[in-house]
Tab-separated table of C-alpha atoms in Angstrom:
chain	number	residue	atom	x	y	z
A	1396	MET	CA	2.383	-5.443	-26.511
A	1397	THR	CA	4.086	-3.066	-24.044
A	1398	THR	CA	2.771	-2.404	-20.602
A	1399	MET	CA	-0.014	0.148	-20.982
A	1400	GLU	CA	-0.641	0.469	-24.726
A	1401	THR	CA	-4.322	-0.363	-24.423
A	1402	SER	CA	-5.045	2.685	-22.249
A	1403	THR	CA	-2.741	5.226	-23.901
A	1404	PRO	CA	-4.681	8.476	-24.397
A	1405	SER	CA	-4.392	10.533	-27.545
A	1406	PRO	CA	-2.719	13.848	-26.796
A	1407	ALA	CA	-5.445	16.463	-26.379
A	1408	GLY	CA	-3.894	19.181	-24.281
A	1409	PRO	CA	-0.823	19.891	-22.170
A	1410	ILE	CA	-1.578	17.291	-19.475
A	1411	ALA	CA	-2.308	14.564	-21.996
A	1412	GLU	CA	0.890	15.475	-23.843
A	1413	LEU	CA	2.813	15.178	-20.580
A	1414	VAL	CA	1.400	11.706	-20.007
A	1415	ALA	CA	2.049	10.675	-23.622
A	1416	ARG	CA	5.711	11.623	-23.260
A	1417	ALA	CA	5.882	9.701	-20.008
A	1418	ARG	CA	4.423	6.610	-21.703
A	1419	ALA	CA	6.936	6.790	-24.507
A	1420	ALA	CA	9.809	7.001	-22.020
A	1421	GLN	CA	8.367	4.218	-19.890
A	1422	ARG	CA	8.163	1.854	-22.874
A	1423	ILE	CA	11.898	2.293	-23.335
A	1424	TYR	CA	12.606	1.987	-19.626
A	1425	GLU	CA	10.633	-1.228	-19.136
A	1426	THR	CA	13.149	-2.989	-21.411
A	1427	TRP	CA	16.009	-2.128	-19.064
A	1428	SER	CA	17.765	-4.777	-16.993
A	1429	GLN	CA	17.766	-4.865	-13.206
A	1430	GLU	CA	21.278	-3.446	-13.192
A	1431	GLN	CA	20.258	-0.533	-15.426
A	1432	VAL	CA	17.161	0.157	-13.335
A	1433	ASP	CA	19.204	0.169	-10.152
A	1434	MET	CA	21.565	2.662	-11.748
A	1435	ALA	CA	18.620	4.978	-12.500
A	1436	VAL	CA	17.387	4.596	-8.925
A	1437	THR	CA	20.822	5.471	-7.564
A	1438	ALA	CA	21.122	8.443	-9.905
A	1439	ALA	CA	17.798	9.850	-8.665
A	1440	GLY	CA	18.914	9.346	-5.071
A	1441	TRP	CA	22.235	11.091	-5.633
A	1442	ALA	CA	20.374	14.010	-7.192
A	1443	ILE	CA	18.962	14.956	-3.775
A	1444	ILE	CA	21.562	13.525	-1.381
A	1445	GLU	CA	24.620	15.356	-2.764
A	1446	PRO	CA	25.268	17.937	-0.008
A	1447	THR	CA	25.191	21.133	-2.063
A	1448	ARG	CA	22.004	20.161	-3.872
A	1449	ASN	CA	20.429	18.887	-0.644
A	1450	ARG	CA	20.978	22.195	1.118
A	1451	GLU	CA	19.730	24.203	-1.844
A	1452	LEU	CA	16.506	22.189	-1.876
A	1453	ALA	CA	16.070	22.536	1.894
A	1454	GLU	CA	16.601	26.294	1.795
A	1455	LEU	CA	14.250	26.666	-1.159
A	1456	ALA	CA	11.576	24.584	0.579
A	1457	VAL	CA	11.593	26.726	3.727
A	1458	ALA	CA	11.784	29.998	1.773
A	1459	ASP	CA	8.829	29.125	-0.449
A	1460	THR	CA	6.543	27.329	2.001
A	1461	GLY	CA	7.435	29.028	5.278
A	1462	VAL	CA	7.192	25.577	6.869
A	1463	GLY	CA	9.828	23.754	8.918
A	1464	ASN	CA	13.523	24.577	9.245
A	1465	VAL	CA	16.462	24.147	6.930
A	1466	GLU	CA	18.740	21.946	9.007
A	1467	ASP	CA	16.041	19.383	9.715
A	1468	LYS	CA	15.015	19.316	6.060
A	1469	VAL	CA	18.637	18.685	5.113
A	1470	ALA	CA	18.669	15.771	7.564
A	1471	LYS	CA	15.311	14.482	6.341
A	1472	ASN	CA	16.267	14.672	2.661
A	1473	TYR	CA	19.420	12.703	3.410
A	1474	ARG	CA	18.173	10.088	5.899
A	1475	LYS	CA	14.924	9.255	4.147
A	1476	THR	CA	16.568	8.988	0.727
A	1477	PHE	CA	19.662	7.138	1.905
A	1478	GLY	CA	17.527	4.749	3.949
A	1479	LEU	CA	15.290	4.094	0.959
A	1480	LEU	CA	18.322	3.352	-1.211
A	1481	ARG	CA	19.487	0.907	1.455
A	1482	ASP	CA	16.094	-0.822	1.413
A	1483	LEU	CA	16.122	-1.071	-2.386
A	1484	LYS	CA	19.692	-2.302	-2.750
A	1485	GLY	CA	19.550	-5.905	-3.959
A	1486	ALA	CA	15.741	-5.989	-4.131
A	1487	ARG	CA	14.479	-7.625	-7.322
A	1488	SER	CA	11.983	-5.634	-9.376
A	1489	VAL	CA	12.692	-6.836	-12.933
A	1490	GLY	CA	11.697	-10.229	-14.330
A	1491	VAL	CA	11.420	-13.181	-11.956
A	1492	ILE	CA	11.499	-11.898	-8.388
A	1493	ALA	CA	10.465	-15.076	-6.532
A	1494	ASP	CA	10.194	-18.834	-7.116
A	1495	HIS	CA	8.201	-21.076	-4.746
A	1496	PRO	CA	8.759	-24.670	-5.978
A	1497	ALA	CA	6.625	-26.282	-3.280
A	1498	ARG	CA	3.671	-24.155	-4.344
A	1499	GLY	CA	4.468	-24.245	-8.049
A	1500	ILE	CA	4.454	-20.445	-8.209
A	1501	ILE	CA	6.861	-18.079	-9.969
A	1502	GLU	CA	6.404	-14.318	-9.420
A	1503	ILE	CA	7.294	-11.853	-12.177
A	1504	ALA	CA	7.543	-8.085	-11.587
A	1505	ARG	CA	5.803	-5.860	-14.122
A	1506	PRO	CA	5.538	-2.051	-14.230
A	1507	VAL	CA	2.288	-0.277	-13.424
A	1508	GLY	CA	2.966	2.339	-16.128
A	1509	VAL	CA	2.750	6.076	-15.435
A	1510	VAL	CA	2.463	7.141	-11.799
A	1511	CYS	CA	0.842	10.383	-10.630
A	1512	ALA	CA	2.641	11.403	-7.418
A	1513	ILE	CA	0.737	13.959	-5.347
A	1514	THR	CA	3.027	15.563	-2.762
A	1515	PRO	CA	2.573	18.044	0.117
A	1516	SER	CA	4.119	21.395	0.969
A	1517	THR	CA	5.445	20.025	4.278
A	1518	ASN	CA	8.042	17.869	2.491
A	1519	PRO	CA	8.449	19.350	-1.005
A	1520	GLY	CA	11.842	17.688	-1.546
A	1521	ALA	CA	11.916	14.434	0.409
A	1522	THR	CA	8.438	13.161	-0.478
A	1523	PRO	CA	8.728	13.634	-4.272
A	1524	ALA	CA	12.185	12.033	-4.167
A	1525	ASN	CA	10.836	9.039	-2.257
A	1526	LYS	CA	7.995	8.499	-4.709
A	1527	ILE	CA	10.185	9.039	-7.765
A	1528	ILE	CA	12.756	6.507	-6.570
A	1529	ASN	CA	10.139	3.884	-5.700
A	1530	ALA	CA	8.411	4.384	-9.054
A	1531	LEU	CA	11.701	4.078	-10.932
A	1532	LYS	CA	12.520	0.868	-9.071
A	1533	GLY	CA	9.430	-0.661	-10.671
A	1534	ARG	CA	10.376	0.570	-14.202
A	1535	ASN	CA	7.640	3.193	-14.176
A	1536	ALA	CA	7.496	6.779	-15.320
A	1537	VAL	CA	6.303	9.330	-12.770
A	1538	ILE	CA	4.728	12.774	-12.963
A	1539	VAL	CA	4.829	14.823	-9.767
A	1540	ALA	CA	1.836	16.964	-8.816
A	1541	PRO	CA	3.165	19.107	-5.953
A	1542	SER	CA	1.361	21.566	-3.763
A	1543	PRO	CA	1.496	25.072	-5.271
A	1544	LYS	CA	3.874	26.266	-2.522
A	1545	GLY	CA	6.145	23.291	-3.079
A	1546	TRP	CA	6.289	23.579	-6.870
A	1547	SER	CA	9.620	25.381	-7.181
A	1548	THR	CA	11.347	22.889	-4.862
A	1549	ALA	CA	9.970	19.948	-6.838
A	1550	ALA	CA	10.979	21.638	-10.091
A	1551	ARG	CA	14.541	22.115	-8.874
A	1552	LEU	CA	14.694	18.510	-7.647
A	1553	ILE	CA	13.604	17.241	-11.050
A	1554	GLU	CA	16.206	19.449	-12.763
A	1555	PHE	CA	18.817	17.736	-10.608
A	1556	ILE	CA	17.406	14.295	-11.479
A	1557	HIS	CA	17.427	15.080	-15.187
A	1558	ALA	CA	21.087	16.094	-14.964
A	1559	GLN	CA	21.892	12.732	-13.384
A	1560	PHE	CA	19.787	10.937	-16.000
A	1561	ASP	CA	21.857	12.587	-18.719
A	1562	ARG	CA	24.951	10.987	-17.179
A	1563	ILE	CA	23.519	7.456	-17.458
A	1564	GLY	CA	21.491	7.805	-20.660
A	1565	ALA	CA	18.043	7.580	-19.066
A	1566	PRO	CA	15.087	9.349	-20.749
A	1567	ARG	CA	14.332	12.631	-19.018
A	1568	ASP	CA	10.602	12.114	-19.559
A	1569	LEU	CA	10.637	9.280	-17.022
A	1570	VAL	CA	10.348	12.001	-14.369
A	1571	GLN	CA	8.225	15.060	-15.068
A	1572	LEU	CA	6.399	17.816	-13.210
A	1573	LEU	CA	2.861	19.119	-13.515
A	1574	PRO	CA	3.207	22.640	-14.946
A	1575	SER	CA	2.621	25.690	-12.770
A	1576	PRO	CA	0.182	26.981	-11.703
A	1577	VAL	CA	-0.914	23.696	-10.137
A	1578	ASN	CA	-4.640	23.622	-9.449
A	1579	LYS	CA	-7.391	21.115	-8.709
A	1580	GLN	CA	-8.400	20.847	-12.371
A	1581	SER	CA	-4.945	20.037	-13.735
A	1582	THR	CA	-4.247	17.616	-10.889
A	1583	ALA	CA	-7.592	15.885	-11.447
A	1584	GLU	CA	-6.845	15.477	-15.158
A	1585	LEU	CA	-3.412	14.069	-14.437
A	1586	MET	CA	-4.866	11.569	-11.964
A	1587	ARG	CA	-7.443	10.493	-14.522
A	1588	LEU	CA	-4.883	9.907	-17.283
A	1589	CYS	CA	-2.222	8.087	-15.279
A	1590	ASP	CA	-2.214	4.399	-14.324
A	1591	LEU	CA	-1.651	4.752	-10.580
A	1592	VAL	CA	-2.059	7.631	-8.132
A	1593	VAL	CA	-0.014	7.837	-4.926
A	1594	ALA	CA	-1.326	10.696	-2.796
A	1595	THR	CA	0.311	12.177	0.280
A	1596	GLY	CA	-0.963	15.346	1.895
A	1597	SER	CA	-4.356	16.666	2.869
A	1598	GLN	CA	-7.339	14.376	3.213
A	1599	ALA	CA	-9.016	16.389	0.447
A	1600	ASN	CA	-6.216	15.315	-1.912
A	1601	VAL	CA	-6.491	11.704	-0.771
A	1602	ARG	CA	-10.269	11.640	-1.267
A	1603	ALA	CA	-9.832	13.198	-4.730
A	1604	ALA	CA	-7.311	10.488	-5.604
A	1605	TYR	CA	-9.708	7.755	-4.542
A	1606	ALA	CA	-12.496	9.388	-6.574
A	1607	SER	CA	-10.373	9.868	-9.709
A	1608	GLY	CA	-11.324	6.564	-11.312
A	1609	THR	CA	-7.643	5.539	-11.337
A	1610	PRO	CA	-6.243	2.979	-8.889
A	1611	ALA	CA	-4.887	4.944	-5.951
A	1612	PHE	CA	-2.956	4.694	-2.724
A	1613	GLY	CA	-3.632	7.433	-0.197
A	1614	VAL	CA	-2.661	7.982	3.408
A	1615	GLY	CA	-4.786	8.674	6.457
A	1616	ALA	CA	-4.844	11.680	8.753
A	1617	GLY	CA	-2.099	12.136	11.297
A	1618	ASN	CA	-2.740	12.911	14.970
A	1619	VAL	CA	-0.334	10.677	16.805
A	1620	ALA	CA	-0.652	10.126	20.540
A	1621	GLY	CA	2.093	8.777	22.776
A	1622	ILE	CA	1.676	6.958	26.084
A	1623	VAL	CA	4.153	7.311	28.934
A	1624	ASP	CA	3.537	4.797	31.704
A	1625	GLU	CA	4.821	4.511	35.270
A	1626	THR	CA	7.684	2.187	34.273
A	1627	ALA	CA	9.230	4.529	31.672
A	1628	ASP	CA	12.569	6.242	32.244
A	1629	PRO	CA	11.458	9.912	32.294
A	1630	ALA	CA	14.751	11.290	30.987
A	1631	LEU	CA	14.943	8.884	28.054
A	1632	ALA	CA	11.244	9.359	27.242
A	1633	ALA	CA	11.614	13.139	27.330
A	1634	ASP	CA	14.677	12.988	25.060
A	1635	ARG	CA	12.754	10.976	22.470
A	1636	ILE	CA	9.606	13.076	22.688
A	1637	VAL	CA	11.430	16.386	22.335
A	1638	ARG	CA	13.507	15.099	19.441
A	1639	SER	CA	10.371	13.906	17.674
A	1640	LYS	CA	8.131	16.882	18.441
A	1641	THR	CA	10.666	19.534	17.457
A	1642	PHE	CA	12.003	17.883	14.285
A	1643	ASP	CA	11.237	20.150	11.305
A	1644	ASN	CA	8.895	22.124	13.589
A	1645	ALA	CA	6.532	19.146	13.926
A	1646	THR	CA	5.423	19.163	10.296
A	1647	SER	CA	5.508	15.366	10.117
A	1648	CYS	CA	2.235	13.437	10.353
A	1649	SER	CA	4.202	11.185	12.707
A	1650	SER	CA	4.964	13.869	15.295
A	1651	GLU	CA	3.172	13.456	18.623
A	1652	ASN	CA	0.164	15.734	18.997
A	1653	SER	CA	-0.855	14.394	22.393
A	1654	LEU	CA	0.903	12.739	25.307
A	1655	VAL	CA	-1.177	10.555	27.597
A	1656	VAL	CA	0.762	10.284	30.846
A	1657	VAL	CA	0.011	7.869	33.657
A	1658	ASP	CA	-0.396	9.846	36.904
A	1659	ALA	CA	2.518	8.119	38.623
A	1660	ALA	CA	4.837	9.177	35.776
A	1661	ARG	CA	3.573	12.734	35.326
A	1662	PRO	CA	5.710	14.817	37.769
A	1663	ALA	CA	9.016	13.367	36.641
A	1664	LEU	CA	8.131	13.448	32.947
A	1665	ILE	CA	6.893	17.041	32.954
A	1666	ALA	CA	10.021	18.093	34.845
A	1667	ALA	CA	12.187	16.286	32.297
A	1668	LEU	CA	10.347	17.915	29.393
A	1669	GLU	CA	10.674	21.352	30.966
A	1670	ALA	CA	14.385	20.746	31.519
A	1671	ARG	CA	14.654	20.192	27.763
A	1672	GLY	CA	12.907	23.413	26.778
A	1673	ALA	CA	9.200	22.579	26.924
A	1674	VAL	CA	6.919	25.175	28.587
A	1675	MET	CA	3.595	24.364	30.245
A	1676	LEU	CA	1.026	27.098	29.572
A	1677	ASP	CA	-1.547	28.194	32.119
A	1678	GLY	CA	-5.297	28.393	31.499
A	1679	PRO	CA	-5.463	31.933	30.036
A	1680	GLN	CA	-2.425	31.241	27.853
A	1681	LYS	CA	-4.002	28.032	26.608
A	1682	ALA	CA	-7.131	29.978	25.613
A	1683	ALA	CA	-5.113	32.721	23.915
A	1684	LEU	CA	-3.071	30.170	21.968
A	1685	GLN	CA	-6.248	28.403	20.882
A	1686	ALA	CA	-7.577	31.693	19.488
A	1687	LEU	CA	-4.343	32.141	17.535
A	1688	MET	CA	-4.198	28.585	16.226
A	1689	TRP	CA	-7.853	28.125	15.276
A	1690	PRO	CA	-9.203	31.631	14.611
A	1691	GLU	CA	-12.222	30.351	12.658
A	1692	GLY	CA	-12.245	26.736	13.726
A	1693	LYS	CA	-9.546	25.794	11.198
A	1694	LEU	CA	-5.833	25.426	11.903
A	1695	SER	CA	-4.101	28.651	10.889
A	1696	PRO	CA	-1.108	28.808	8.525
A	1697	ALA	CA	0.299	31.304	11.028
A	1698	VAL	CA	1.424	28.409	13.232
A	1699	ILE	CA	1.906	25.489	10.830
A	1700	GLY	CA	5.551	24.485	10.730
A	1701	LYS	CA	6.644	27.422	12.881
A	1702	SER	CA	8.923	27.103	15.907
A	1703	ALA	CA	7.572	27.356	19.437
A	1704	THR	CA	9.406	30.652	19.814
A	1705	GLN	CA	7.775	32.099	16.701
A	1706	ILE	CA	4.359	30.953	17.913
A	1707	ALA	CA	4.917	32.573	21.320
A	1708	GLU	CA	5.933	35.824	19.613
A	1709	ARG	CA	2.776	35.789	17.523
A	1710	ALA	CA	0.696	35.079	20.604
A	1711	ALA	CA	2.278	38.141	22.258
A	1712	GLU	CA	1.164	40.259	19.320
A	1713	GLN	CA	-2.419	39.009	19.550
A	1714	ASP	CA	-2.974	38.553	23.305
A	1715	ALA	CA	-2.904	42.053	24.764
A	1716	ALA	CA	-3.766	40.925	28.279
A	1717	GLY	CA	-1.011	38.333	28.385
A	1718	ARG	CA	1.549	40.102	26.200
A	1719	GLU	CA	4.301	40.399	28.790
A	1720	ALA	CA	3.958	36.773	29.851
A	1721	TRP	CA	4.167	35.657	26.213
A	1722	ARG	CA	7.214	37.837	25.656
A	1723	ALA	CA	8.848	36.227	28.674
A	1724	ILE	CA	8.071	32.779	27.244
A	1725	ALA	CA	9.447	33.754	23.821
A	1726	ALA	CA	12.614	35.105	25.448
A	1727	ARG	CA	13.278	31.627	26.876
A	1728	LYS	CA	13.420	30.237	23.307
A	1729	PRO	CA	10.978	27.416	24.096
A	1730	ARG	CA	11.185	24.226	22.089
A	1731	ILE	CA	7.648	22.995	22.809
A	1732	LEU	CA	4.482	24.631	24.134
A	1733	MET	CA	2.466	22.257	26.328
A	1734	VAL	CA	-1.210	22.542	27.330
A	1735	ALA	CA	-3.145	20.406	29.784
A	1736	GLU	CA	-6.175	18.838	28.083
A	1737	ASP	CA	-8.934	16.477	29.170
A	1738	GLY	CA	-11.488	16.743	26.368
A	1739	VAL	CA	-11.678	15.254	22.883
A	1740	GLY	CA	-13.520	16.412	19.763
A	1741	HIS	CA	-14.357	19.574	17.810
A	1742	GLU	CA	-14.930	21.557	20.995
A	1743	HIS	CA	-11.408	20.647	22.117
A	1744	PRO	CA	-9.168	21.485	19.130
A	1745	TYR	CA	-6.003	20.622	21.030
A	1746	SER	CA	-7.118	16.981	20.727
A	1747	GLY	CA	-6.530	17.151	16.955
A	1748	GLU	CA	-3.518	17.504	14.673
A	1749	LYS	CA	-1.567	20.720	15.186
A	1750	LEU	CA	1.385	20.540	12.722
A	1751	SER	CA	3.427	22.641	15.136
A	1752	PRO	CA	5.459	22.127	18.337
A	1753	VAL	CA	2.330	22.391	20.502
A	1754	LEU	CA	1.643	19.324	22.628
A	1755	ALA	CA	-1.550	18.385	24.498
A	1756	ILE	CA	-0.950	16.596	27.819
A	1757	TYR	CA	-3.611	14.171	29.078
A	1758	ALA	CA	-3.625	12.592	32.536
A	1759	ALA	CA	-4.431	8.875	32.942
A	1760	ARG	CA	-4.987	6.862	36.119
A	1761	ASP	CA	-3.116	3.837	34.783
A	1762	PHE	CA	-2.090	2.148	31.536
A	1763	GLU	CA	-5.596	0.856	30.815
A	1764	ASP	CA	-7.012	4.364	31.225
A	1765	ALA	CA	-4.262	5.750	28.978
A	1766	ALA	CA	-5.137	3.278	26.212
A	1767	SER	CA	-8.805	4.243	26.572
A	1768	ILE	CA	-7.968	7.951	26.206
A	1769	VAL	CA	-5.943	7.258	23.061
A	1770	ALA	CA	-8.875	5.294	21.637
A	1771	ARG	CA	-11.114	8.327	22.247
A	1772	ILE	CA	-8.623	10.630	20.522
A	1773	TYR	CA	-8.419	8.340	17.499
A	1774	ALA	CA	-12.183	8.031	17.301
A	1775	TYR	CA	-12.061	11.788	16.672
A	1776	GLU	CA	-8.956	11.976	14.434
A	1777	GLY	CA	-5.899	9.922	13.551
A	1778	ALA	CA	-7.268	6.376	13.490
A	1779	GLY	CA	-5.048	3.880	11.717
A	1780	HIS	CA	-1.759	5.766	11.849
A	1781	SER	CA	0.341	4.814	14.882
A	1782	VAL	CA	0.778	5.152	18.620
A	1783	GLY	CA	3.895	5.706	20.689
A	1784	LEU	CA	4.707	3.864	23.891
A	1785	HIS	CA	7.381	4.592	26.487
A	1786	SER	CA	7.385	1.660	28.897
A	1787	ALA	CA	9.553	-1.024	30.463
A	1788	LYS	CA	6.765	-3.575	29.990
A	1789	PRO	CA	7.017	-5.021	26.452
A	1790	GLU	CA	3.676	-6.819	26.763
A	1791	ARG	CA	1.937	-3.453	26.801
A	1792	ALA	CA	2.996	-2.811	23.204
A	1793	LEU	CA	1.309	-6.057	22.194
A	1794	THR	CA	-1.828	-5.002	24.075
A	1795	LEU	CA	-1.959	-1.745	22.112
A	1796	GLY	CA	-1.382	-3.582	18.847
A	1797	LEU	CA	-4.240	-5.966	19.616
A	1798	THR	CA	-6.736	-3.336	20.726
A	1799	LEU	CA	-6.097	0.138	19.267
A	1800	PRO	CA	-6.955	1.104	15.659
A	1801	VAL	CA	-3.317	1.607	14.643
A	1802	SER	CA	-1.032	0.230	11.957
A	1803	ARG	CA	2.149	0.749	14.010
A	1804	VAL	CA	3.105	0.691	17.676
A	1805	ILE	CA	6.361	2.613	18.129
A	1806	VAL	CA	8.128	1.515	21.312
A	1807	ASP	CA	10.782	3.624	23.086
A	1808	GLN	CA	11.748	5.636	20.008
A	1809	ALA	CA	11.534	9.190	18.710
A	1810	HIS	CA	8.199	8.695	17.036
A	1811	CYS	CA	8.432	10.891	13.941
A	1812	ILE	CA	11.914	9.555	13.195
A	1813	ALA	CA	10.951	5.912	13.691
A	1814	THR	CA	7.544	5.599	12.045
A	1815	GLY	CA	8.756	6.210	8.515
A	1816	GLY	CA	11.640	3.776	8.898
A	1817	SER	CA	14.942	4.242	10.689
A	1818	PHE	CA	18.374	2.665	10.707
A	1819	ASP	CA	17.616	1.258	14.159
A	1820	ASN	CA	14.247	-0.354	13.440
A	1821	GLY	CA	12.882	-2.707	10.809
A	1822	LEU	CA	10.207	-0.527	9.213
A	1823	PRO	CA	10.688	0.382	5.520
A	1824	PHE	CA	11.891	3.915	4.876
A	1825	SER	CA	8.918	5.891	3.606
A	1826	LEU	CA	7.190	9.261	3.802
A	1827	SER	CA	3.766	7.753	3.062
A	1828	MET	CA	2.246	5.632	5.811
A	1829	GLY	CA	-0.885	3.635	5.095
A	1830	CYS	CA	-3.496	3.696	7.837
A	1831	GLY	CA	-5.626	0.716	6.870
A	1832	THR	CA	-9.400	0.777	6.778
A	1833	TRP	CA	-9.353	2.618	10.130
A	1834	GLY	CA	-7.927	5.622	8.260
A	1835	LYS	CA	-10.006	4.929	5.127
A	1836	ASN	CA	-6.962	3.571	3.276
A	1837	ASN	CA	-6.576	0.377	1.265
A	1838	PHE	CA	-3.197	-0.520	2.826
A	1839	SER	CA	-1.554	-0.377	6.238
A	1840	ASP	CA	2.129	-0.680	5.278
A	1841	ASN	CA	4.799	1.941	4.955
A	1842	MET	CA	4.485	2.558	1.233
A	1843	ASN	CA	7.383	0.950	-0.632
A	1844	TYR	CA	8.481	-0.143	-4.087
A	1845	ARG	CA	6.212	-3.201	-4.149
A	1846	HIS	CA	3.188	-0.894	-4.194
A	1847	TYR	CA	4.495	0.384	-7.554
A	1848	LEU	CA	4.548	-3.087	-9.146
A	1849	ASN	CA	2.141	-5.377	-10.895
A	1850	ILE	CA	3.071	-8.986	-10.153
A	1851	THR	CA	2.302	-11.770	-12.596
A	1852	ARG	CA	2.198	-15.294	-11.163
A	1853	VAL	CA	3.011	-18.387	-13.174
A	1854	SER	CA	1.283	-21.445	-11.691
A	1855	ARG	CA	2.585	-24.965	-12.401
A	1856	PRO	CA	0.956	-28.242	-11.346
A	1857	ILE	CA	2.120	-29.758	-8.065
A	1858	PRO	CA	1.173	-33.002	-6.295
A	1859	GLU	CA	-2.444	-32.788	-5.143
A	1860	GLN	CA	-2.811	-31.586	-1.564
A	1861	MET	CA	-6.511	-32.106	-0.871
A	1862	PRO	CA	-7.288	-32.714	2.827
A	1863	GLY	CA	-9.893	-35.128	4.140
A	1864	GLU	CA	-13.160	-33.922	5.641
A	1865	GLU	CA	-12.066	-34.982	9.128
A	1866	GLU	CA	-9.048	-32.655	8.916
A	1867	ILE	CA	-11.282	-29.701	8.071
A	1868	PHE	CA	-14.448	-30.417	10.052
A	1869	GLY	CA	-13.253	-32.767	12.807
A	1870	ALA	CA	-12.950	-30.240	15.626
A	1871	PHE	CA	-16.232	-28.604	14.643
A	1872	PHE	CA	-18.097	-31.926	14.551
A	1873	ALA	CA	-16.588	-33.001	17.869
A	1874	GLN	CA	-17.972	-29.936	19.615
A	1875	HIS	CA	-21.206	-29.290	17.746
A	1876	GLY	CA	-22.092	-32.472	15.856
A	1877	ALA	CA	-22.555	-33.035	12.150
A	1878	ALA	CA	-26.139	-31.831	11.842
């Protein structure tokens, strides 16, 4: 019996037909050797990394979604895909992948079947590519369900992948796309018919994936905070923060939304940020920007993925009283707009995720106070994701890891570059970061190819290893007796 025959639906409509074709292709693909699978993985990677195709996808993504900027999307498409290919090179995903003689256990990799990959408009090229490659590594078929705005980019990406598949003799139906127009009904049906759902994007999409009745991996909400303490080098910290916060116009869930700065570090850090193009807004400007960003209590598409300069220009159009000041700010071509904040919660929207180069600055008395402020922010939004730390005291990273509700502590790095894996850290390359139970997720890893595998374990008998009661209960009995 092949992998998913028992749950194969009878074609009864366009979505079911899509899944049926994927199952047929996957049954062929699951017979491929590790070498053949790795060739398919490499082909899919080359489909997006090749410079001309990469740029076309980046330009199409910005043109269709209005989010981010082309050069950063080119860099993201390349780095995230190339890094993933590095991670997968030599990794076993076919047949026996591990043997533990002392435990009598052999591990065998098996496909999960047909994967439904839900992807966001913020990364309409890089995220589908990442999920497709990981799914292929596990000998799965994959059907991409993109956001409506990202559909044409995903469609073009899959055209490129199919062309590479033709070169190596891989079935095109291993990688397919949910037909346009994408809507909640078609996505829900696809989730129901597939064998695994991997959802990246809005929390509404993640909740729908969890409620689909199909096993699902989803990611938590972003809203990263970074701490800068009194021991940090202000110039280096500012370099990293600006690089992270401006990359692709802060569309990443890993971009800092708040900086919590210890009082002793604040003057030098703010000066360093301003020297690198950040602008601190005054009280009236902060209020005017809030009205632009959250006109009805919900973050406006008018600012999502736009540059700080574009946001300042739009604020000038809307804020009649402050128009000249906004025009002066826009003329400086700011890279980041900063606002001083001290509150957290719905009444303080700057404490939440902004998906734009707007940064809330919190003041903290000391490191302990800074950690407490971050905990308050995450109690409102962003629990489980990650926290940044700029400090010369390595023990403080361990303190954050032991006490804050985060799956990652990113130390002295450009946060949005580092969190999803980088060539100078040990995290797996990924565009889907699990946030653990803090973020209402069932995993806390950077999502990787092992999440796209079933693993069968063969257990053989080994010499008995049963301990005595004294070994188990001795310390307990010594302290509390054997009653």
